[in-house]
Amino acid sequence: MPGLIERYRHRLPFEDGDPVVSMGEGSTPLVQAPALSERVGASVWLKLEGLNPTGSFKDRGMCCAVSAALREGSETVICASTGNTAASAAAYAARAGMRGVVIVPEGKIATGKLAQALVYGARVIALQGNFDEALTLVRELADRHPIALVNSVNDFRLEGQKTAAFELVEELAGELDGLCIPVGNAGNVTAYWKGFQEVGASPRLFGFQAEGAAPLVLGHPVEKPETVASAIRIGNPARWEEAMAAFTASRGQVRAVSDEEILEAWEFLARREGIFCEPASAASVAGLIKYGPDGCERLVCVLTGNGLKDPDTALSRAGGVIPCTAEISAVEAAVLG
Ligand code: F0G
């Protein structure tokens, strides 16, 4: 499968001959969700962004941001992150032969993401502060030094991420009424809207934030955001105005779901659809279940990250294992239970 710059070069700010840092990102599966469709009374598809090279949608944006940084001659890329951006930036920096530096809120990112950033060889800085503080600091740092900032304040990130909208429009032949998507820093929903507009599509955008980290819903920043969905534990989204404009223009909405609703949806996806996403991703499905399809007949829920990213939350929710000695009678009892 070609990477997304190859696939969509005609719609991206890259010329033939520009350096391309790619790992075959994009072109992710779009699968039907029969159990969820029945539950909400509409046709629902799931966009499996957790199947990107580092396990999240960030790879689409990072492919473009790091390729552009390389073209500009940068030697270092930096980002603030709740985990996935860090993993992706670290991987693409490694592939580009650049230094990767990531700043994450100490103790607040999922284990798999931390492991990824470290293994890809990034310099990982654990900040005694939250994501919003980390982003403010890296913005200042990037102003002071010749370091490429690859958070979604970088327009190349949105360029890459808008390609997911192209894929949806192509695969559903334009017949898409609504898109359900988790919202954190609000870059991804902004990118989807840009992509839809570029190909003349305008599905309604339904964004979902976690109740304890719902600044867009409340209409003001949240100083101490809290949620089990650590990826979207963000109190002051960088793309605030653009995201709100997209919700309005698409006749959509941004609404909140509780941690309990997120975890219920997350478990439903695993047990009924066989799909294991990370908790933040399940906010899209939790929102659809909670608020209903709102008159839409065909909807896509974006599952932004892979469930393997956050084994700790998974194991704390899932049932325990059944211990068993290596004897046929014990195994028989355990299996037939
Ligand atoms: N889902 C996942 C799994 C994420 O990692 C993020 C954001 C979002 C949804 C929300 O996307 O920020 O564009 O609105 N993660 C960022 C990070 C903040 O640092 O990895 P958004």
mmCIF file of C-alpha atoms and ligand atoms in Angstrom:
data_model
loop_
_atom_site.group_PDB
_atom_site.id
_atom_site.type_symbol
_atom_site.label_atom_id
_atom_site.label_comp_id
_atom_site.label_asym_id
_atom_site.label_seq_id
_atom_site.Cartn_x
_atom_site.Cartn_y
_atom_site.Cartn_z
ATOM 1 C CA MET A 1 0.000 0.000 0.000
ATOM 2 C CA PRO A 2 1.456 3.442 -0.871
ATOM 3 C CA GLY A 3 1.809 5.929 1.982
ATOM 4 C CA LEU A 4 -0.540 8.865 2.022
ATOM 5 C CA ILE A 5 1.756 11.384 0.331
ATOM 6 C CA GLU A 6 2.061 9.024 -2.623
ATOM 7 C CA ARG A 7 -1.656 8.316 -2.626
ATOM 8 C CA TYR A 8 -2.858 11.913 -2.289
ATOM 9 C CA ARG A 9 0.079 14.022 -3.452
ATOM 10 C CA HIS A 10 -2.207 16.035 -5.761
ATOM 11 C CA ARG A 11 -4.090 17.280 -2.700
ATOM 12 C CA LEU A 12 -1.060 17.785 -0.421
ATOM 13 C CA PRO A 13 1.646 20.483 -0.296
ATOM 14 C CA PHE A 14 4.410 18.189 -1.595
ATOM 15 C CA GLU A 15 6.050 18.218 -5.005
ATOM 16 C CA ASP A 16 7.584 15.280 -6.843
ATOM 17 C CA GLY A 17 11.142 14.914 -5.585
ATOM 18 C CA ASP A 18 10.455 16.300 -2.097
ATOM 19 C CA PRO A 19 11.729 14.031 0.693
ATOM 20 C CA VAL A 20 9.029 11.693 1.959
ATOM 21 C CA VAL A 21 9.150 10.082 5.394
ATOM 22 C CA SER A 22 6.546 7.367 5.209
ATOM 23 C CA MET A 23 5.703 3.968 6.640
ATOM 24 C CA GLY A 24 2.610 3.134 4.637
ATOM 25 C CA GLU A 25 0.303 5.157 6.892
ATOM 26 C CA GLY A 26 -3.322 5.756 5.958
ATOM 27 C CA SER A 27 -5.571 3.485 3.864
ATOM 28 C CA THR A 28 -6.952 2.078 7.104
ATOM 29 C CA PRO A 29 -9.872 -0.376 7.173
ATOM 30 C CA LEU A 30 -13.446 0.853 7.296
ATOM 31 C CA VAL A 31 -15.561 -1.930 8.755
ATOM 32 C CA GLN A 32 -19.252 -2.297 9.358
ATOM 33 C CA ALA A 33 -20.445 -2.456 12.962
ATOM 34 C CA PRO A 34 -23.531 -4.675 12.958
ATOM 35 C CA ALA A 35 -24.079 -4.819 16.731
ATOM 36 C CA LEU A 36 -23.603 -1.082 17.142
ATOM 37 C CA SER A 37 -25.805 -0.370 14.119
ATOM 38 C CA GLU A 38 -28.588 -2.415 15.656
ATOM 39 C CA ARG A 39 -28.140 -0.742 19.021
ATOM 40 C CA VAL A 40 -28.424 2.812 17.687
ATOM 41 C CA GLY A 41 -30.800 2.197 14.762
ATOM 42 C CA ALA A 42 -28.550 3.442 11.933
ATOM 43 C CA SER A 43 -25.828 2.046 9.636
ATOM 44 C CA VAL A 44 -22.554 2.514 11.417
ATOM 45 C CA TRP A 45 -19.005 1.961 10.157
ATOM 46 C CA LEU A 46 -15.810 2.067 12.181
ATOM 47 C CA LYS A 47 -12.655 3.680 10.789
ATOM 48 C CA LEU A 48 -9.795 1.712 12.311
ATOM 49 C CA GLU A 49 -7.098 4.339 12.709
ATOM 50 C CA GLY A 50 -5.384 2.153 15.312
ATOM 51 C CA LEU A 51 -4.026 0.143 12.365
ATOM 52 C CA ASN A 52 -1.638 2.892 11.335
ATOM 53 C CA PRO A 53 2.112 2.126 11.723
ATOM 54 C CA THR A 54 2.419 3.326 15.334
ATOM 55 C CA GLY A 55 -1.164 2.473 16.235
ATOM 56 C CA SER A 56 -2.921 5.829 15.925
ATOM 57 C CA PHE A 57 -4.193 8.416 13.431
ATOM 58 C CA LYS A 58 -1.284 10.671 14.343
ATOM 59 C CA ASP A 59 0.854 8.895 11.740
ATOM 60 C CA ARG A 60 -1.093 10.578 8.940
ATOM 61 C CA GLY A 61 -0.201 14.009 10.262
ATOM 62 C CA MET A 62 3.297 13.041 11.313
ATOM 63 C CA CYS A 63 4.168 11.713 7.867
ATOM 64 C CA CYS A 64 3.525 15.192 6.447
ATOM 65 C CA ALA A 65 4.927 17.204 9.379
ATOM 66 C CA VAL A 66 8.202 15.281 9.511
ATOM 67 C CA SER A 67 8.582 15.181 5.714
ATOM 68 C CA ALA A 68 8.143 18.976 5.667
ATOM 69 C CA ALA A 69 10.601 19.408 8.560
ATOM 70 C CA LEU A 70 13.167 17.362 6.653
ATOM 71 C CA ARG A 71 12.585 19.442 3.526
ATOM 72 C CA GLU A 72 13.186 22.599 5.578
ATOM 73 C CA GLY A 73 16.452 21.203 6.913
ATOM 74 C CA SER A 74 15.391 20.773 10.547
ATOM 75 C CA GLU A 75 17.452 18.359 12.584
ATOM 76 C CA THR A 76 15.133 18.044 15.568
ATOM 77 C CA VAL A 77 11.389 17.618 15.960
ATOM 78 C CA ILE A 78 9.566 18.282 19.214
ATOM 79 C CA CYS A 79 6.039 17.880 20.533
ATOM 80 C CA ALA A 80 3.956 17.971 23.688
ATOM 81 C CA SER A 81 1.760 14.920 23.955
ATOM 82 C CA THR A 82 -0.704 12.814 25.881
ATOM 83 C CA GLY A 83 1.127 9.850 24.319
ATOM 84 C CA ASN A 84 0.163 9.074 20.736
ATOM 85 C CA THR A 85 1.712 12.135 19.150
ATOM 86 C CA ALA A 86 4.876 11.340 21.101
ATOM 87 C CA ALA A 87 4.989 7.751 19.818
ATOM 88 C CA SER A 88 4.365 8.865 16.256
ATOM 89 C CA ALA A 89 6.829 11.779 16.321
ATOM 90 C CA ALA A 90 9.479 9.480 17.795
ATOM 91 C CA ALA A 91 8.968 6.881 15.064
ATOM 92 C CA TYR A 92 8.954 9.299 12.128
ATOM 93 C CA ALA A 93 11.958 11.184 13.537
ATOM 94 C CA ALA A 94 13.844 7.893 13.803
ATOM 95 C CA ARG A 95 13.006 7.025 10.211
ATOM 96 C CA ALA A 96 14.040 10.481 9.012
ATOM 97 C CA GLY A 97 17.350 10.321 10.892
ATOM 98 C CA MET A 98 16.323 13.293 13.037
ATOM 99 C CA ARG A 99 16.339 13.852 16.780
ATOM 100 C CA GLY A 100 12.961 13.386 18.403
ATOM 101 C CA VAL A 101 12.093 15.138 21.654
ATOM 102 C CA VAL A 102 8.741 14.617 23.350
ATOM 103 C CA ILE A 103 7.300 16.233 26.461
ATOM 104 C CA VAL A 104 4.584 14.295 28.237
ATOM 105 C CA PRO A 105 2.660 14.858 31.474
ATOM 106 C CA GLU A 106 4.445 12.793 34.103
ATOM 107 C CA GLY A 107 2.645 9.587 35.034
ATOM 108 C CA LYS A 108 -0.335 10.440 32.827
ATOM 109 C CA ILE A 109 0.339 8.624 29.578
ATOM 110 C CA ALA A 110 -0.551 5.039 28.743
ATOM 111 C CA THR A 111 2.248 2.489 29.144
ATOM 112 C CA GLY A 112 2.354 1.346 25.528
ATOM 113 C CA LYS A 113 2.822 4.884 24.260
ATOM 114 C CA LEU A 114 5.651 5.546 26.698
ATOM 115 C CA ALA A 115 7.337 2.310 25.647
ATOM 116 C CA GLN A 116 7.026 3.292 21.996
ATOM 117 C CA ALA A 117 8.538 6.760 22.420
ATOM 118 C CA LEU A 118 11.469 5.318 24.385
ATOM 119 C CA VAL A 119 12.119 2.395 22.051
ATOM 120 C CA TYR A 120 12.078 4.617 18.952
ATOM 121 C CA GLY A 121 14.890 6.504 20.658
ATOM 122 C CA ALA A 122 13.275 9.849 21.418
ATOM 123 C CA ARG A 123 14.346 12.013 24.314
ATOM 124 C CA VAL A 124 11.343 11.662 26.605
ATOM 125 C CA ILE A 125 10.761 14.454 29.103
ATOM 126 C CA ALA A 126 8.240 13.834 31.877
ATOM 127 C CA LEU A 127 6.767 17.209 32.789
ATOM 128 C CA GLN A 128 5.397 17.944 36.218
ATOM 129 C CA GLY A 129 2.371 19.529 34.657
ATOM 130 C CA ASN A 130 -0.457 18.687 32.273
ATOM 131 C CA PHE A 131 -0.681 18.582 28.480
ATOM 132 C CA ASP A 132 -1.801 22.191 28.153
ATOM 133 C CA GLU A 133 1.223 23.404 30.097
ATOM 134 C CA ALA A 134 3.488 21.156 28.031
ATOM 135 C CA LEU A 135 2.111 22.604 24.789
ATOM 136 C CA THR A 136 2.603 26.192 25.954
ATOM 137 C CA LEU A 137 6.211 25.388 26.836
ATOM 138 C CA VAL A 138 7.093 23.627 23.571
ATOM 139 C CA ARG A 139 5.587 26.479 21.568
ATOM 140 C CA GLU A 140 7.865 28.896 23.357
ATOM 141 C CA LEU A 141 10.834 26.599 22.908
ATOM 142 C CA ALA A 142 10.208 26.232 19.181
ATOM 143 C CA ASP A 143 10.114 30.037 18.895
ATOM 144 C CA ARG A 144 13.522 30.275 20.535
ATOM 145 C CA HIS A 145 15.324 27.444 18.727
ATOM 146 C CA PRO A 146 15.456 26.000 15.198
ATOM 147 C CA ILE A 147 13.370 23.001 16.200
ATOM 148 C CA ALA A 148 10.347 21.817 14.207
ATOM 149 C CA LEU A 149 7.190 21.753 16.304
ATOM 150 C CA VAL A 150 5.020 18.809 15.191
ATOM 151 C CA ASN A 151 1.927 19.269 17.326
ATOM 152 C CA SER A 152 -1.298 19.875 15.436
ATOM 153 C CA VAL A 153 -0.657 23.629 15.609
ATOM 154 C CA ASN A 154 1.621 22.722 12.671
ATOM 155 C CA ASP A 155 -0.527 22.959 9.526
ATOM 156 C CA PHE A 156 1.223 19.994 7.891
ATOM 157 C CA ARG A 157 -0.299 17.794 10.594
ATOM 158 C CA LEU A 158 -3.790 18.783 9.463
ATOM 159 C CA GLU A 159 -2.826 18.294 5.821
ATOM 160 C CA GLY A 160 -1.929 14.681 6.558
ATOM 161 C CA GLN A 161 -4.900 13.995 8.779
ATOM 162 C CA LYS A 162 -7.428 15.382 6.296
ATOM 163 C CA THR A 163 -6.695 12.370 4.061
ATOM 164 C CA ALA A 164 -8.855 10.189 6.311
ATOM 165 C CA ALA A 165 -11.841 12.224 5.109
ATOM 166 C CA PHE A 166 -10.857 11.526 1.474
ATOM 167 C CA GLU A 167 -10.792 7.803 2.194
ATOM 168 C CA LEU A 168 -14.238 7.879 3.784
ATOM 169 C CA VAL A 169 -15.782 9.790 0.906
ATOM 170 C CA GLU A 170 -14.216 7.408 -1.619
ATOM 171 C CA GLU A 171 -15.257 4.251 0.196
ATOM 172 C CA LEU A 172 -18.798 5.291 0.986
ATOM 173 C CA ALA A 173 -19.247 6.911 -2.418
ATOM 174 C CA GLY A 174 -20.065 10.193 -0.716
ATOM 175 C CA GLU A 175 -23.015 8.700 1.168
ATOM 176 C CA LEU A 176 -22.064 9.667 4.680
ATOM 177 C CA ASP A 177 -24.441 11.625 6.909
ATOM 178 C CA GLY A 178 -22.501 11.908 10.147
ATOM 179 C CA LEU A 179 -19.019 11.498 11.630
ATOM 180 C CA CYS A 180 -18.494 10.753 15.328
ATOM 181 C CA ILE A 181 -15.056 11.627 16.620
ATOM 182 C CA PRO A 182 -13.291 12.084 19.961
ATOM 183 C CA VAL A 183 -11.964 15.590 20.553
ATOM 184 C CA GLY A 184 -8.895 16.572 22.571
ATOM 185 C CA ASN A 185 -6.677 19.279 21.159
ATOM 186 C CA ALA A 186 -9.250 19.578 18.339
ATOM 187 C CA GLY A 187 -6.770 19.123 15.491
ATOM 188 C CA ASN A 188 -8.283 15.964 14.076
ATOM 189 C CA VAL A 189 -11.854 17.176 13.762
ATOM 190 C CA THR A 190 -10.508 20.352 12.120
ATOM 191 C CA ALA A 191 -8.511 18.215 9.686
ATOM 192 C CA TYR A 192 -11.497 16.015 8.774
ATOM 193 C CA TRP A 193 -13.608 19.079 8.043
ATOM 194 C CA LYS A 194 -10.870 20.504 5.822
ATOM 195 C CA GLY A 195 -10.677 17.192 3.965
ATOM 196 C CA PHE A 196 -14.430 16.872 3.524
ATOM 197 C CA GLN A 197 -14.694 20.406 2.209
ATOM 198 C CA GLU A 198 -11.902 19.877 -0.294
ATOM 199 C CA VAL A 199 -13.860 17.052 -1.918
ATOM 200 C CA GLY A 200 -17.245 18.738 -1.655
ATOM 201 C CA ALA A 201 -18.639 16.576 1.169
ATOM 202 C CA SER A 202 -20.332 17.900 4.296
ATOM 203 C CA PRO A 203 -21.357 15.211 6.756
ATOM 204 C CA ARG A 204 -22.462 16.443 10.169
ATOM 205 C CA LEU A 205 -19.600 16.378 12.652
ATOM 206 C CA PHE A 206 -20.377 15.055 16.113
ATOM 207 C CA GLY A 207 -17.457 15.606 18.454
ATOM 208 C CA PHE A 208 -17.212 14.090 21.903
ATOM 209 C CA GLN A 209 -15.153 15.157 24.870
ATOM 210 C CA ALA A 210 -14.802 13.428 28.219
ATOM 211 C CA GLU A 211 -16.973 15.080 30.874
ATOM 212 C CA GLY A 212 -13.984 15.995 33.073
ATOM 213 C CA ALA A 213 -12.112 17.474 30.100
ATOM 214 C CA ALA A 214 -14.818 19.190 28.071
ATOM 215 C CA PRO A 215 -13.765 22.808 27.487
ATOM 216 C CA LEU A 216 -15.514 23.081 24.116
ATOM 217 C CA VAL A 217 -18.772 21.893 25.632
ATOM 218 C CA LEU A 218 -18.479 24.188 28.638
ATOM 219 C CA GLY A 219 -17.300 27.155 26.572
ATOM 220 C CA HIS A 220 -14.277 27.833 28.739
ATOM 221 C CA PRO A 221 -10.884 26.217 29.418
ATOM 222 C CA VAL A 222 -10.679 23.534 32.106
ATOM 223 C CA GLU A 223 -7.722 24.090 34.384
ATOM 224 C CA LYS A 224 -7.368 20.567 35.743
ATOM 225 C CA PRO A 225 -8.800 18.184 33.143
ATOM 226 C CA GLU A 226 -9.440 14.632 34.337
ATOM 227 C CA THR A 227 -10.612 11.483 32.535
ATOM 228 C CA VAL A 228 -9.782 7.803 32.213
ATOM 229 C CA ALA A 229 -9.286 8.539 28.495
ATOM 230 C CA SER A 230 -5.790 9.939 29.020
ATOM 231 C CA ALA A 231 -5.316 10.725 25.310
ATOM 232 C CA ILE A 232 -7.979 13.442 25.501
ATOM 233 C CA ARG A 233 -7.180 14.816 28.948
ATOM 234 C CA ILE A 234 -6.897 18.345 27.565
ATOM 235 C CA GLY A 235 -8.318 21.544 29.016
ATOM 236 C CA ASN A 236 -7.507 24.207 26.432
ATOM 237 C CA PRO A 237 -7.543 22.895 22.838
ATOM 238 C CA ALA A 238 -5.181 24.633 20.418
ATOM 239 C CA ARG A 239 -7.621 24.387 17.494
ATOM 240 C CA TRP A 240 -10.588 25.653 19.525
ATOM 241 C CA GLU A 241 -12.059 28.224 17.098
ATOM 242 C CA GLU A 242 -11.572 26.138 13.968
ATOM 243 C CA ALA A 243 -13.175 23.102 15.549
ATOM 244 C CA MET A 244 -16.174 25.102 16.762
ATOM 245 C CA ALA A 245 -16.530 26.638 13.309
ATOM 246 C CA ALA A 246 -16.520 23.131 11.796
ATOM 247 C CA PHE A 247 -19.237 21.915 14.175
ATOM 248 C CA THR A 248 -21.385 24.912 13.300
ATOM 249 C CA ALA A 249 -20.783 24.791 9.546
ATOM 250 C CA SER A 250 -21.541 21.063 9.392
ATOM 251 C CA ARG A 251 -24.707 21.426 11.512
ATOM 252 C CA GLY A 252 -23.042 19.157 14.056
ATOM 253 C CA GLN A 253 -22.396 19.406 17.779
ATOM 254 C CA VAL A 254 -19.762 18.922 20.423
ATOM 255 C CA ARG A 255 -21.003 17.070 23.492
ATOM 256 C CA ALA A 256 -19.718 15.310 26.576
ATOM 257 C CA VAL A 257 -19.642 11.668 27.641
ATOM 258 C CA SER A 258 -18.769 10.366 31.102
ATOM 259 C CA ASP A 259 -15.872 8.024 31.834
ATOM 260 C CA GLU A 260 -18.389 5.289 32.647
ATOM 261 C CA GLU A 261 -20.075 5.780 29.251
ATOM 262 C CA ILE A 262 -16.690 5.704 27.511
ATOM 263 C CA LEU A 263 -15.701 2.458 29.211
ATOM 264 C CA GLU A 264 -19.073 0.849 28.517
ATOM 265 C CA ALA A 265 -18.757 1.687 24.811
ATOM 266 C CA TRP A 266 -15.147 0.492 24.801
ATOM 267 C CA GLU A 267 -16.172 -2.862 26.259
ATOM 268 C CA PHE A 268 -19.125 -3.139 23.840
ATOM 269 C CA LEU A 269 -16.772 -2.655 20.873
ATOM 270 C CA ALA A 270 -14.421 -5.355 22.138
ATOM 271 C CA ARG A 271 -17.070 -7.900 23.080
ATOM 272 C CA ARG A 272 -19.637 -7.360 20.343
ATOM 273 C CA GLU A 273 -17.628 -6.092 17.392
ATOM 274 C CA GLY A 274 -14.292 -7.771 18.172
ATOM 275 C CA ILE A 275 -12.496 -4.441 18.038
ATOM 276 C CA PHE A 276 -10.085 -3.312 20.729
ATOM 277 C CA CYS A 277 -9.489 0.435 20.690
ATOM 278 C CA GLU A 278 -8.086 2.687 23.361
ATOM 279 C CA PRO A 279 -10.515 4.370 25.774
ATOM 280 C CA ALA A 280 -10.308 7.840 24.168
ATOM 281 C CA SER A 281 -11.322 6.349 20.825
ATOM 282 C CA ALA A 282 -14.423 4.826 22.358
ATOM 283 C CA ALA A 283 -15.683 8.328 23.196
ATOM 284 C CA SER A 284 -16.952 8.518 19.604
ATOM 285 C CA VAL A 285 -19.063 5.404 20.089
ATOM 286 C CA ALA A 286 -20.139 6.386 23.606
ATOM 287 C CA GLY A 287 -21.446 9.645 22.186
ATOM 288 C CA LEU A 288 -23.358 7.928 19.405
ATOM 289 C CA ILE A 289 -24.937 5.533 21.898
ATOM 290 C CA LYS A 290 -25.786 8.310 24.360
ATOM 291 C CA TYR A 291 -27.161 10.932 21.989
ATOM 292 C CA GLY A 292 -28.369 8.726 19.116
ATOM 293 C CA PRO A 293 -27.828 9.206 15.372
ATOM 294 C CA ASP A 294 -29.745 12.519 15.344
ATOM 295 C CA GLY A 295 -31.526 11.736 12.099
ATOM 296 C CA CYS A 296 -28.403 10.431 10.309
ATOM 297 C CA GLU A 297 -28.808 7.138 8.469
ATOM 298 C CA ARG A 298 -25.156 6.414 7.724
ATOM 299 C CA LEU A 299 -22.444 7.267 10.210
ATOM 300 C CA VAL A 300 -18.766 6.604 10.759
ATOM 301 C CA CYS A 301 -17.160 6.447 14.204
ATOM 302 C CA VAL A 302 -13.447 7.175 14.119
ATOM 303 C CA LEU A 303 -11.519 4.768 16.347
ATOM 304 C CA THR A 304 -8.409 6.869 16.728
ATOM 305 C CA GLY A 305 -6.012 4.540 18.562
ATOM 306 C CA ASN A 306 -5.218 0.884 19.173
ATOM 307 C CA GLY A 307 -6.343 -0.829 22.387
ATOM 308 C CA LEU A 308 -2.876 -2.274 22.963
ATOM 309 C CA LYS A 309 -1.659 1.226 23.772
ATOM 310 C CA ASP A 310 -3.240 1.144 27.206
ATOM 311 C CA PRO A 311 -2.946 -2.332 28.737
ATOM 312 C CA ASP A 312 -3.309 -1.032 32.292
ATOM 313 C CA THR A 313 -6.795 0.375 31.836
ATOM 314 C CA ALA A 314 -7.723 -2.744 29.877
ATOM 315 C CA LEU A 315 -6.561 -5.164 32.553
ATOM 316 C CA SER A 316 -8.144 -3.176 35.356
ATOM 317 C CA ARG A 317 -11.534 -3.490 33.609
ATOM 318 C CA ALA A 318 -11.383 -6.957 32.057
ATOM 319 C CA GLY A 319 -12.180 -10.192 33.869
ATOM 320 C CA GLY A 320 -9.326 -12.089 35.553
ATOM 321 C CA VAL A 321 -7.574 -15.180 34.234
ATOM 322 C CA ILE A 322 -8.419 -18.669 35.502
ATOM 323 C CA PRO A 323 -5.445 -20.342 37.213
ATOM 324 C CA CYS A 324 -5.065 -24.032 36.393
ATOM 325 C CA THR A 325 -2.668 -26.889 37.128
ATOM 326 C CA ALA A 326 -1.327 -28.985 34.231
ATOM 327 C CA GLU A 327 -3.701 -31.932 34.679
ATOM 328 C CA ILE A 328 -6.508 -32.967 32.378
ATOM 329 C CA SER A 329 -9.178 -32.934 35.092
ATOM 330 C CA ALA A 330 -8.236 -29.434 36.207
ATOM 331 C CA VAL A 331 -8.106 -28.203 32.604
ATOM 332 C CA GLU A 332 -11.451 -29.845 31.888
ATOM 333 C CA ALA A 333 -13.037 -28.133 34.872
ATOM 334 C CA ALA A 334 -11.496 -24.811 33.919
ATOM 335 C CA VAL A 335 -12.572 -25.026 30.268
ATOM 336 C CA LEU A 336 -16.102 -26.271 30.807
ATOM 337 C CA GLY A 337 -16.504 -23.992 33.855
HETATM 338 N N1 F0G B 1 -7.914 9.960 20.180
HETATM 339 C C1 F0G B 1 -6.653 9.643 20.512
HETATM 340 C C2 F0G B 1 -6.317 8.199 20.673
HETATM 341 C C3 F0G B 1 -5.694 10.657 20.699
HETATM 342 O O1 F0G B 1 -4.446 10.318 21.023
HETATM 343 C C4 F0G B 1 -6.079 12.002 20.561
HETATM 344 C C5 F0G B 1 -5.125 13.088 20.774
HETATM 345 C C6 F0G B 1 -7.409 12.275 20.192
HETATM 346 C C7 F0G B 1 -8.287 11.232 20.012
HETATM 347 C C8 F0G B 1 -7.910 13.665 19.999
HETATM 348 O O2 F0G B 1 -7.426 14.236 18.825
HETATM 349 O O3 F0G B 1 -6.283 16.179 19.812
HETATM 350 O O4 F0G B 1 -6.747 16.079 17.383
HETATM 351 O O5 F0G B 1 -8.599 16.398 19.020
HETATM 352 N N2 F0G B 1 -3.953 12.909 21.214
HETATM 353 C C9 F0G B 1 -2.910 13.948 21.288
HETATM 354 C C10 F0G B 1 -1.575 13.336 21.679
HETATM 355 C C11 F0G B 1 -3.282 15.136 22.035
HETATM 356 O O6 F0G B 1 -0.723 14.038 22.238
HETATM 357 O O7 F0G B 1 -1.339 12.165 21.366
HETATM 358 P P1 F0G B 1 -7.254 15.823 18.754
#
